Amino acid sequence: MITLDHISCAFRQRNVLTDINLQIEEGSFYAIMGANGCGKTTLLRCIGGLLPPQQGHVMVHGKEVSQYTARELARQIAFVRQHPQTDFEFSAFETVLMGRNPYQHRLQNESQHDWDIVEQCMKQTNTWHLRLSKPNEMSGGELQRVMLARALAQQTPIMLLDEPISNLDISHQFEILELLRSINQTEHKTILLVIHDLNMALHYCQKLVLLHQSGVYYQGPVDQGLNPENIHTVFGISATLHDGMLQLQPTQTSR
């Protein structure tokens, strides 16, 4: 599904990722984790074709990402940014409807089918009641859920999500992660999720990529990767597992 072959990336003239090799299996649900500044967002941007690598190759379905047209790539990959753009005056409904753009032809209006998909996706993300709202009328969490609805409306086999629950209250965090897990299982979507909460990742995600010192420190099952040794190395904190939950505390050197 997704292959990264000896990828190196820089962002704002700083080397962020060096010699990255990854194989992301079709239909998998990955947590992308690591300390701040380790390159999680850069990795997603590279996979999504938003940041060309300095070296190496990014392949989706066996085809180099750079060889896709923008419309073709938008039918393959939906990207939910950490900080949605708010410098527009479209309603929430119009924003989600933009997710159908890759399927529209020039001068063609949206069909009833497109409208039905938008309604379904907004109801899935609990945003249908916001359909007439503008960005300045929504909270950060509401806007984030609207952007998730737009990504769902693209109906892509791959979803890249950069901290999609960071602005949400705990109830909506669970709601969105439950939705993503359900979509992964029922629609076989490949999902890559940047997330900071170790226990949320442990509970909802199947697989894990741990980034550390500009490289991949671990790739594999999430329950094996989030062990005390890896957590101490990557995050500098102590961890113990009790009843399926990680108990975390700072080490003396991290205080």
XYZ file of C-alpha atoms in Angstrom:
255
model
C 0.000 0.000 0.000
C 2.575 2.612 1.142
C 6.344 2.203 0.802
C 9.022 4.617 1.948
C 12.403 3.707 0.511
C 15.445 5.441 2.071
C 13.568 8.712 2.581
C 15.340 11.811 3.863
C 13.384 15.026 4.463
C 14.161 18.521 5.635
C 11.729 21.167 6.844
C 12.653 24.848 7.106
C 16.267 24.004 6.278
C 16.520 21.480 9.136
C 17.111 17.783 8.542
C 14.129 16.053 10.151
C 14.006 12.514 8.768
C 17.038 10.508 7.638
C 17.064 7.243 5.675
C 13.504 6.203 6.551
C 12.325 2.797 5.368
C 8.708 1.804 6.006
C 6.138 -0.623 4.666
C 2.559 0.296 5.598
C 0.202 -2.595 4.993
C -3.157 -2.106 3.299
C -6.007 -1.805 5.799
C -3.739 -1.203 8.792
C -4.325 1.341 11.578
C -1.031 2.928 12.637
C -0.177 5.267 15.469
C 2.722 7.578 14.567
C 4.455 8.569 17.796
C 7.601 10.193 19.125
C 8.859 13.183 21.057
C 8.141 16.723 19.867
C 10.174 17.668 16.815
C 10.963 14.080 15.813
C 9.326 14.418 12.389
C 5.825 12.973 12.776
C 4.112 15.728 10.780
C 6.952 15.763 8.255
C 6.463 12.036 7.718
C 2.743 12.492 6.977
C 3.421 15.447 4.673
C 5.972 13.387 2.795
C 3.580 10.448 2.343
C 0.781 12.804 1.305
C 2.871 14.439 -1.410
C 2.916 17.821 0.331
C 6.657 17.755 1.022
C 8.926 16.148 -1.591
C 11.751 14.115 -0.052
C 15.329 15.238 -0.583
C 16.290 11.621 -1.160
C 14.457 8.340 -1.631
C 11.072 7.309 -2.942
C 7.511 7.363 -1.641
C 5.248 4.837 -3.320
C 1.469 4.448 -3.042
C -0.040 1.385 -4.741
C 3.347 0.817 -6.365
C 3.395 4.260 -7.990
C 5.653 7.154 -7.041
C 3.608 9.828 -5.236
C 5.170 12.546 -7.398
C 3.793 10.792 -10.507
C 0.166 11.259 -9.440
C -1.780 14.292 -10.568
C -3.302 16.352 -7.763
C -6.764 14.968 -8.563
C -5.502 11.371 -8.687
C -3.689 11.739 -5.370
C -6.762 13.311 -3.754
C -8.667 10.147 -4.663
C -6.048 8.065 -2.875
C -5.120 10.084 0.216
C -7.119 12.343 2.546
C -5.111 14.541 4.912
C -6.434 16.062 8.149
C -4.086 18.776 9.372
C -3.367 19.553 13.005
C -4.317 23.215 12.560
C -7.147 23.598 10.029
C -7.174 26.727 7.908
C -9.842 29.165 9.037
C -9.274 32.051 6.607
C -12.407 31.325 4.600
C -16.103 32.062 4.887
C -17.582 28.802 3.708
C -20.159 27.068 5.856
C -19.325 23.733 7.455
C -21.501 21.975 4.865
C -19.694 23.716 1.984
C -16.356 22.823 3.562
C -17.212 19.131 3.777
C -18.605 19.247 0.230
C -15.086 20.230 -0.927
C -14.105 16.668 -0.153
C -16.072 15.671 -3.253
C -13.995 17.934 -5.554
C -11.688 15.126 -6.781
C -14.745 13.441 -8.294
C -16.146 16.519 -10.048
C -15.467 17.444 -13.649
C -15.043 20.997 -14.844
C -18.314 22.969 -14.866
C -20.126 20.048 -13.245
C -22.360 20.677 -10.259
C -22.481 18.407 -7.235
C -25.038 15.625 -7.475
C -27.552 14.398 -4.945
C -25.141 11.512 -4.356
C -22.461 14.009 -3.276
C -24.885 15.781 -0.957
C -25.920 12.471 0.591
C -22.281 11.557 1.247
C -21.685 14.910 2.936
C -24.716 14.464 5.173
C -23.616 10.960 6.117
C -20.055 12.069 6.945
C -21.250 15.027 9.008
C -23.579 12.803 10.973
C -20.733 10.301 11.509
C -18.591 13.065 13.034
C -21.470 14.652 14.965
C -21.258 17.902 12.977
C -24.554 17.899 11.078
C -25.983 20.464 13.487
C -23.075 22.766 12.506
C -23.770 22.593 8.766
C -24.658 26.297 8.428
C -21.923 27.534 10.765
C -18.877 29.539 9.616
C -15.361 28.983 11.021
C -15.560 31.946 13.408
C -18.763 30.465 14.845
C -17.155 27.121 15.715
C -14.757 26.043 18.439
C -11.405 24.519 17.553
C -12.743 21.067 18.330
C -15.849 21.565 16.195
C -13.757 22.789 13.279
C -11.455 19.785 13.637
C -14.420 17.415 13.401
C -15.688 19.272 10.316
C -12.283 18.768 8.664
C -12.442 15.081 9.536
C -15.876 14.917 7.893
C -14.393 16.508 4.763
C -11.644 13.864 4.709
C -14.247 11.111 5.045
C -16.215 12.648 2.170
C -13.182 12.136 -0.092
C -13.755 8.387 0.241
C -10.066 7.571 -0.107
C -8.434 4.238 0.758
C -5.797 6.095 2.822
C -6.290 8.659 5.598
C -3.470 10.663 7.177
C -4.430 12.443 10.405
C -2.120 14.840 12.227
C -3.254 14.997 15.878
C -6.964 15.027 15.018
C -8.035 14.780 18.678
C -5.698 17.442 20.098
C -8.431 20.125 20.289
C -11.226 17.817 21.426
C -12.645 17.201 24.887
C -12.295 13.682 26.238
C -15.780 12.628 25.128
C -15.153 13.623 21.513
C -11.674 12.081 21.602
C -13.232 8.698 22.320
C -15.985 9.339 19.779
C -13.537 10.128 16.957
C -11.190 7.244 17.759
C -14.123 4.832 17.923
C -15.234 6.136 14.525
C -11.755 5.742 13.013
C -11.430 2.205 14.336
C -14.861 1.319 12.957
C -13.985 2.795 9.540
C -10.709 0.890 9.525
C -12.444 -2.374 10.303
C -15.550 -2.058 8.139
C -14.169 -0.135 5.152
C -10.604 -1.495 5.299
C -9.135 2.004 5.126
C -5.434 2.438 5.826
C -5.116 5.016 8.616
C -1.976 6.749 9.872
C -2.651 8.749 13.003
C -0.245 11.095 14.780
C -1.198 10.891 18.440
C 0.464 11.748 21.778
C -1.684 9.797 24.198
C 0.056 6.457 24.751
C -2.974 4.741 26.263
C -5.286 5.906 23.487
C -2.833 4.530 20.925
C -2.542 1.267 22.852
C -6.309 0.866 23.013
C -7.320 1.875 19.483
C -4.424 1.304 17.069
C -3.128 -1.990 15.700
C 0.358 -0.944 14.650
C 2.948 1.600 15.730
C 5.756 3.630 14.200
C 8.042 5.178 16.817
C 10.289 7.964 15.559
C 13.475 8.841 17.415
C 16.568 10.843 16.484
C 15.387 11.437 12.890
C 14.809 7.730 12.217
C 12.428 4.844 12.776
C 13.104 3.376 16.206
C 10.338 0.773 16.044
C 7.669 -0.487 13.655
C 5.286 -3.275 14.570
C 2.370 -4.210 16.831
C 1.452 -1.359 19.161
C 1.245 -3.518 22.283
C 4.800 -4.761 21.748
C 6.192 -1.358 20.809
C 4.819 0.575 23.774
C 6.928 -1.253 26.325
C 8.772 0.376 29.272
C 12.169 0.232 27.552
C 10.992 1.909 24.333
C 8.949 4.505 26.213
C 11.951 5.400 28.381
C 14.269 5.707 25.358
C 11.925 7.715 23.131
C 10.036 9.847 25.675
C 12.354 9.858 28.698
C 9.680 8.704 31.135
C 9.099 5.574 33.189
C 6.155 3.313 32.412
C 4.522 0.261 33.912
C 1.544 -1.689 32.585
C -1.394 -2.438 34.911
C -4.660 -3.984 33.705
C -3.964 -2.966 30.121
C -3.223 0.670 31.021
C 0.165 2.365 31.043
C 1.066 4.151 34.265
C 3.519 6.939 33.474
C 5.826 9.011 35.612
C 8.862 11.205 34.940
C 12.321 9.786 35.537
C 14.780 11.655 37.706
C 16.739 12.785 34.658
C 13.597 14.182 32.952
C 12.507 16.356 35.855
